[in-house]
């Protein structure tokens, strides 16, 4: 009977905390308003993971420049990371069991949003990037998701983690990017200039 009560207590705790993931190799940001506001001629992309599915597994987001990944952030369930970049064209990748990609054509002085969405994989969670358009940004669900996610940013531990895992990251980029390029253009998701606010 005690085992059943203990199991129910653990399940209740998970449900009540919304399956928030443990933040490893990242630090929480105190001044969110400044972090998500673009500076002159820059844009900000906020990657959010509001879902609690696969909460025990973190996903990592990268910008790909000249075939090389630059860490945007490691995103646990119920967290978000803001990436400040020059306006223009960018390529992003999320890595889990797989790798998925999203292009972004960003206008200056705007903030953009994309979900890091888990899908159940063979051994662990797979992740996809889902760009949000201006219609999505006004939805009640989006506002709720945004407020429930804690803002985090990379630190020295994040960079050390990337260095330790670079071979695996590069391998997944090479394997999955060619498959992504084979998709019809309309299936290759993107953020467009008008999607920011």
PDB file of C-alpha atoms in Angstrom:
ATOM      1  CA  UNK A   1       0.000   0.000   0.000  1.00  0.00           C
ATOM      2  CA  UNK A   2       2.863   2.374   0.847  1.00  0.00           C
ATOM      3  CA  UNK A   3       4.370   1.777  -2.586  1.00  0.00           C
ATOM      4  CA  UNK A   4       1.109   2.707  -4.270  1.00  0.00           C
ATOM      5  CA  UNK A   5       0.780   5.877  -2.183  1.00  0.00           C
ATOM      6  CA  UNK A   6       4.406   6.811  -2.955  1.00  0.00           C
ATOM      7  CA  UNK A   7       3.903   6.206  -6.684  1.00  0.00           C
ATOM      8  CA  UNK A   8       0.738   8.324  -6.681  1.00  0.00           C
ATOM      9  CA  UNK A   9       2.542  11.117  -4.834  1.00  0.00           C
ATOM     10  CA  UNK A  10       5.328  11.122  -7.422  1.00  0.00           C
ATOM     11  CA  UNK A  11       2.813  11.177 -10.288  1.00  0.00           C
ATOM     12  CA  UNK A  12       0.923  14.042  -8.669  1.00  0.00           C
ATOM     13  CA  UNK A  13       4.150  16.018  -8.253  1.00  0.00           C
ATOM     14  CA  UNK A  14       5.006  15.545 -11.931  1.00  0.00           C
ATOM     15  CA  UNK A  15       1.524  16.639 -13.013  1.00  0.00           C
ATOM     16  CA  UNK A  16       1.468  19.667 -10.721  1.00  0.00           C
ATOM     17  CA  UNK A  17       4.885  20.895 -11.837  1.00  0.00           C
ATOM     18  CA  UNK A  18       3.804  20.612 -15.459  1.00  0.00           C
ATOM     19  CA  UNK A  19       6.647  18.241 -16.247  1.00  0.00           C
ATOM     20  CA  UNK A  20       9.224  21.006 -16.106  1.00  0.00           C
ATOM     21  CA  UNK A  21      12.660  19.824 -17.126  1.00  0.00           C
ATOM     22  CA  UNK A  22      15.781  20.194 -15.063  1.00  0.00           C
ATOM     23  CA  UNK A  23      17.912  23.077 -16.333  1.00  0.00           C
ATOM     24  CA  UNK A  24      21.394  21.631 -16.867  1.00  0.00           C
ATOM     25  CA  UNK A  25      24.339  23.482 -18.408  1.00  0.00           C
ATOM     26  CA  UNK A  26      22.366  26.730 -18.677  1.00  0.00           C
ATOM     27  CA  UNK A  27      21.566  29.598 -16.309  1.00  0.00           C
ATOM     28  CA  UNK A  28      18.284  31.356 -15.705  1.00  0.00           C
ATOM     29  CA  UNK A  29      17.944  34.972 -16.869  1.00  0.00           C
ATOM     30  CA  UNK A  30      16.695  37.589 -14.429  1.00  0.00           C
ATOM     31  CA  UNK A  31      15.978  40.468 -16.857  1.00  0.00           C
ATOM     32  CA  UNK A  32      13.714  38.867 -19.452  1.00  0.00           C
ATOM     33  CA  UNK A  33      12.409  42.122 -20.964  1.00  0.00           C
ATOM     34  CA  UNK A  34      15.901  43.215 -22.019  1.00  0.00           C
ATOM     35  CA  UNK A  35      16.899  39.749 -23.270  1.00  0.00           C
ATOM     36  CA  UNK A  36      14.022  39.442 -25.758  1.00  0.00           C
ATOM     37  CA  UNK A  37      14.080  43.046 -27.030  1.00  0.00           C
ATOM     38  CA  UNK A  38      16.141  43.504 -30.215  1.00  0.00           C
ATOM     39  CA  UNK A  39      18.731  46.252 -30.465  1.00  0.00           C
ATOM     40  CA  UNK A  40      19.055  48.527 -33.514  1.00  0.00           C
ATOM     41  CA  UNK A  41      19.390  46.504 -36.761  1.00  0.00           C
ATOM     42  CA  UNK A  42      19.256  43.202 -34.866  1.00  0.00           C
ATOM     43  CA  UNK A  43      16.568  40.564 -34.479  1.00  0.00           C
ATOM     44  CA  UNK A  44      15.836  38.149 -31.631  1.00  0.00           C
ATOM     45  CA  UNK A  45      14.550  34.597 -32.068  1.00  0.00           C
ATOM     46  CA  UNK A  46      12.975  33.049 -28.961  1.00  0.00           C
ATOM     47  CA  UNK A  47      13.039  29.242 -28.966  1.00  0.00           C
ATOM     48  CA  UNK A  48      10.391  27.892 -26.547  1.00  0.00           C
ATOM     49  CA  UNK A  49       9.682  24.389 -25.308  1.00  0.00           C
ATOM     50  CA  UNK A  50       6.312  24.606 -23.520  1.00  0.00           C
ATOM     51  CA  UNK A  51       5.520  20.889 -23.776  1.00  0.00           C
ATOM     52  CA  UNK A  52       6.287  18.593 -20.852  1.00  0.00           C
ATOM     53  CA  UNK A  53       6.545  15.549 -23.163  1.00  0.00           C
ATOM     54  CA  UNK A  54       9.984  13.991 -22.849  1.00  0.00           C
ATOM     55  CA  UNK A  55      10.689  16.314 -19.908  1.00  0.00           C
ATOM     56  CA  UNK A  56      13.674  14.246 -18.740  1.00  0.00           C
ATOM     57  CA  UNK A  57      15.509  14.924 -22.023  1.00  0.00           C
ATOM     58  CA  UNK A  58      16.937  18.289 -22.991  1.00  0.00           C
ATOM     59  CA  UNK A  59      17.152  19.430 -26.598  1.00  0.00           C
ATOM     60  CA  UNK A  60      19.887  21.621 -28.018  1.00  0.00           C
ATOM     61  CA  UNK A  61      19.413  24.393 -30.584  1.00  0.00           C
ATOM     62  CA  UNK A  62      22.164  25.644 -32.889  1.00  0.00           C
ATOM     63  CA  UNK A  63      22.659  28.226 -35.588  1.00  0.00           C
ATOM     64  CA  UNK A  64      24.510  26.761 -38.572  1.00  0.00           C
ATOM     65  CA  UNK A  65      27.070  29.113 -40.124  1.00  0.00           C
ATOM     66  CA  UNK A  66      29.394  27.903 -42.885  1.00  0.00           C
ATOM     67  CA  UNK A  67      28.430  24.282 -42.112  1.00  0.00           C
ATOM     68  CA  UNK A  68      29.480  24.752 -38.491  1.00  0.00           C
ATOM     69  CA  UNK A  69      27.105  24.764 -35.472  1.00  0.00           C
ATOM     70  CA  UNK A  70      27.059  27.618 -32.959  1.00  0.00           C
ATOM     71  CA  UNK A  71      25.175  26.879 -29.737  1.00  0.00           C
ATOM     72  CA  UNK A  72      21.999  28.905 -29.234  1.00  0.00           C
ATOM     73  CA  UNK A  73      21.009  27.052 -26.086  1.00  0.00           C
ATOM     74  CA  UNK A  74      20.077  23.805 -24.371  1.00  0.00           C
ATOM     75  CA  UNK A  75      16.317  23.813 -23.937  1.00  0.00           C
ATOM     76  CA  UNK A  76      14.637  21.792 -21.206  1.00  0.00           C
ATOM     77  CA  UNK A  77      10.864  21.389 -20.928  1.00  0.00           C
ATOM     78  CA  UNK A  78       9.148  24.631 -19.874  1.00  0.00           C
ATOM     79  CA  UNK A  79      12.140  26.823 -20.777  1.00  0.00           C
ATOM     80  CA  UNK A  80      12.952  29.277 -23.564  1.00  0.00           C
ATOM     81  CA  UNK A  81      16.132  30.840 -24.912  1.00  0.00           C
ATOM     82  CA  UNK A  82      16.500  34.174 -26.765  1.00  0.00           C
ATOM     83  CA  UNK A  83      19.018  34.334 -29.629  1.00  0.00           C
ATOM     84  CA  UNK A  84      20.168  37.817 -30.697  1.00  0.00           C
ATOM     85  CA  UNK A  85      21.445  38.005 -34.300  1.00  0.00           C
ATOM     86  CA  UNK A  86      21.984  40.488 -37.127  1.00  0.00           C
ATOM     87  CA  UNK A  87      18.914  40.862 -39.353  1.00  0.00           C
ATOM     88  CA  UNK A  88      19.018  38.675 -42.455  1.00  0.00           C
ATOM     89  CA  UNK A  89      18.993  34.966 -43.321  1.00  0.00           C
ATOM     90  CA  UNK A  90      19.844  32.261 -40.789  1.00  0.00           C
ATOM     91  CA  UNK A  91      19.687  28.464 -40.514  1.00  0.00           C
ATOM     92  CA  UNK A  92      18.784  26.781 -37.216  1.00  0.00           C
ATOM     93  CA  UNK A  93      19.015  23.155 -36.095  1.00  0.00           C
ATOM     94  CA  UNK A  94      17.564  21.294 -33.110  1.00  0.00           C
ATOM     95  CA  UNK A  95      19.164  18.045 -31.968  1.00  0.00           C
ATOM     96  CA  UNK A  96      17.729  15.137 -29.991  1.00  0.00           C
ATOM     97  CA  UNK A  97      17.657  11.572 -31.281  1.00  0.00           C
ATOM     98  CA  UNK A  98      17.444  13.256 -34.685  1.00  0.00           C
ATOM     99  CA  UNK A  99      18.168  16.712 -36.104  1.00  0.00           C
ATOM    100  CA  UNK A 100      15.599  19.097 -37.587  1.00  0.00           C
ATOM    101  CA  UNK A 101      16.099  22.428 -39.344  1.00  0.00           C
ATOM    102  CA  UNK A 102      14.391  25.767 -39.880  1.00  0.00           C
ATOM    103  CA  UNK A 103      15.405  28.753 -41.973  1.00  0.00           C
ATOM    104  CA  UNK A 104      14.772  32.323 -40.852  1.00  0.00           C
ATOM    105  CA  UNK A 105      14.717  35.549 -42.847  1.00  0.00           C
ATOM    106  CA  UNK A 106      14.670  38.123 -40.067  1.00  0.00           C
ATOM    107  CA  UNK A 107      13.785  41.803 -40.313  1.00  0.00           C
ATOM    108  CA  UNK A 108      15.639  44.299 -38.110  1.00  0.00           C
ATOM    109  CA  UNK A 109      14.217  45.397 -34.753  1.00  0.00           C
ATOM    110  CA  UNK A 110      11.778  42.463 -34.477  1.00  0.00           C
ATOM    111  CA  UNK A 111      11.368  39.473 -32.165  1.00  0.00           C
ATOM    112  CA  UNK A 112      10.466  36.065 -33.603  1.00  0.00           C
ATOM    113  CA  UNK A 113       9.280  32.857 -31.955  1.00  0.00           C
ATOM    114  CA  UNK A 114       9.647  29.131 -32.644  1.00  0.00           C
ATOM    115  CA  UNK A 115       8.582  26.105 -30.619  1.00  0.00           C
ATOM    116  CA  UNK A 116      10.995  23.265 -29.894  1.00  0.00           C
ATOM    117  CA  UNK A 117       8.459  20.442 -30.043  1.00  0.00           C
ATOM    118  CA  UNK A 118       9.162  16.878 -28.867  1.00  0.00           C
ATOM    119  CA  UNK A 119       8.007  13.790 -30.733  1.00  0.00           C
ATOM    120  CA  UNK A 120       8.481  10.297 -29.338  1.00  0.00           C
ATOM    121  CA  UNK A 121      11.424   8.570 -31.018  1.00  0.00           C
ATOM    122  CA  UNK A 122      12.743   5.021 -31.003  1.00  0.00           C
ATOM    123  CA  UNK A 123      15.007   5.405 -27.953  1.00  0.00           C
ATOM    124  CA  UNK A 124      14.435   8.953 -26.724  1.00  0.00           C
ATOM    125  CA  UNK A 125      12.582  12.102 -27.731  1.00  0.00           C
ATOM    126  CA  UNK A 126      12.985  13.532 -31.215  1.00  0.00           C
ATOM    127  CA  UNK A 127      12.508  17.266 -31.719  1.00  0.00           C
ATOM    128  CA  UNK A 128      11.240  19.548 -34.470  1.00  0.00           C
ATOM    129  CA  UNK A 129      11.316  23.328 -34.853  1.00  0.00           C
ATOM    130  CA  UNK A 130       7.924  24.990 -35.388  1.00  0.00           C
ATOM    131  CA  UNK A 131       8.039  28.661 -36.459  1.00  0.00           C
ATOM    132  CA  UNK A 132       5.205  30.825 -35.179  1.00  0.00           C
ATOM    133  CA  UNK A 133       3.564  33.480 -37.360  1.00  0.00           C
ATOM    134  CA  UNK A 134       1.865  36.700 -36.306  1.00  0.00           C
ATOM    135  CA  UNK A 135      -1.529  34.978 -36.082  1.00  0.00           C
ATOM    136  CA  UNK A 136      -0.098  32.433 -33.638  1.00  0.00           C
ATOM    137  CA  UNK A 137       1.392  35.172 -31.447  1.00  0.00           C
ATOM    138  CA  UNK A 138      -2.029  36.623 -30.602  1.00  0.00           C
ATOM    139  CA  UNK A 139      -3.504  33.271 -29.527  1.00  0.00           C
ATOM    140  CA  UNK A 140      -4.288  32.675 -25.847  1.00  0.00           C
ATOM    141  CA  UNK A 141      -2.415  29.336 -25.925  1.00  0.00           C
ATOM    142  CA  UNK A 142       0.757  31.015 -27.186  1.00  0.00           C
ATOM    143  CA  UNK A 143       0.644  33.703 -24.489  1.00  0.00           C
ATOM    144  CA  UNK A 144       0.134  31.046 -21.822  1.00  0.00           C
ATOM    145  CA  UNK A 145       2.981  28.914 -23.206  1.00  0.00           C
ATOM    146  CA  UNK A 146       5.300  31.915 -23.274  1.00  0.00           C
ATOM    147  CA  UNK A 147       4.562  32.871 -19.673  1.00  0.00           C
ATOM    148  CA  UNK A 148       5.010  29.301 -18.404  1.00  0.00           C
ATOM    149  CA  UNK A 149       8.515  28.978 -19.890  1.00  0.00           C
ATOM    150  CA  UNK A 150      11.514  30.212 -17.865  1.00  0.00           C
ATOM    151  CA  UNK A 151      14.143  32.154 -19.821  1.00  0.00           C
ATOM    152  CA  UNK A 152      17.616  30.586 -19.770  1.00  0.00           C
ATOM    153  CA  UNK A 153      20.917  31.392 -21.476  1.00  0.00           C
ATOM    154  CA  UNK A 154      24.184  29.563 -22.196  1.00  0.00           C
ATOM    155  CA  UNK A 155      27.109  29.692 -19.782  1.00  0.00           C
ATOM    156  CA  UNK A 156      30.579  28.125 -19.596  1.00  0.00           C
ATOM    157  CA  UNK A 157      29.051  24.720 -18.829  1.00  0.00           C
ATOM    158  CA  UNK A 158      26.987  24.959 -22.030  1.00  0.00           C
ATOM    159  CA  UNK A 159      30.098  25.550 -24.122  1.00  0.00           C
ATOM    160  CA  UNK A 160      31.917  22.687 -22.389  1.00  0.00           C
ATOM    161  CA  UNK A 161      28.938  20.399 -23.097  1.00  0.00           C
ATOM    162  CA  UNK A 162      29.039  21.388 -26.773  1.00  0.00           C
ATOM    163  CA  UNK A 163      32.774  20.735 -27.032  1.00  0.00           C
ATOM    164  CA  UNK A 164      32.291  17.276 -25.478  1.00  0.00           C
ATOM    165  CA  UNK A 165      29.461  16.437 -27.916  1.00  0.00           C
ATOM    166  CA  UNK A 166      30.651  18.197 -31.079  1.00  0.00           C
ATOM    167  CA  UNK A 167      31.327  15.015 -33.059  1.00  0.00           C
ATOM    168  CA  UNK A 168      27.798  13.724 -32.437  1.00  0.00           C
ATOM    169  CA  UNK A 169      26.291  17.145 -33.231  1.00  0.00           C
ATOM    170  CA  UNK A 170      28.209  17.385 -36.514  1.00  0.00           C
ATOM    171  CA  UNK A 171      27.309  13.820 -37.429  1.00  0.00           C
ATOM    172  CA  UNK A 172      23.595  14.470 -36.957  1.00  0.00           C
ATOM    173  CA  UNK A 173      23.820  17.740 -38.899  1.00  0.00           C
ATOM    174  CA  UNK A 174      25.438  15.961 -41.851  1.00  0.00           C
ATOM    175  CA  UNK A 175      23.014  13.012 -41.761  1.00  0.00           C
ATOM    176  CA  UNK A 176      19.728  14.878 -41.381  1.00  0.00           C
ATOM    177  CA  UNK A 177      20.412  18.090 -43.315  1.00  0.00           C
ATOM    178  CA  UNK A 178      20.617  16.317 -46.661  1.00  0.00           C
ATOM    179  CA  UNK A 179      17.263  14.639 -45.911  1.00  0.00           C
ATOM    180  CA  UNK A 180      15.754  18.007 -44.980  1.00  0.00           C
ATOM    181  CA  UNK A 181      16.965  19.521 -48.267  1.00  0.00           C
ATOM    182  CA  UNK A 182      15.163  16.730 -50.152  1.00  0.00           C
ATOM    183  CA  UNK A 183      11.804  17.862 -48.761  1.00  0.00           C
ATOM    184  CA  UNK A 184       9.549  19.994 -50.969  1.00  0.00           C
ATOM    185  CA  UNK A 185      10.118  23.713 -50.306  1.00  0.00           C
ATOM    186  CA  UNK A 186       6.715  24.108 -48.613  1.00  0.00           C
ATOM    187  CA  UNK A 187       7.641  21.427 -46.047  1.00  0.00           C
ATOM    188  CA  UNK A 188      10.902  23.147 -45.062  1.00  0.00           C
ATOM    189  CA  UNK A 189       9.617  25.372 -42.297  1.00  0.00           C
ATOM    190  CA  UNK A 190      10.783  28.966 -42.007  1.00  0.00           C
ATOM    191  CA  UNK A 191      10.382  32.234 -40.197  1.00  0.00           C
ATOM    192  CA  UNK A 192       9.583  35.044 -42.633  1.00  0.00           C
ATOM    193  CA  UNK A 193      10.264  38.761 -42.125  1.00  0.00           C
ATOM    194  CA  UNK A 194       6.575  39.451 -41.462  1.00  0.00           C
ATOM    195  CA  UNK A 195       6.392  36.821 -38.674  1.00  0.00           C
ATOM    196  CA  UNK A 196       8.172  39.050 -36.156  1.00  0.00           C
ATOM    197  CA  UNK A 197       6.735  41.749 -33.941  1.00  0.00           C
TER     198      UNK A 197
END
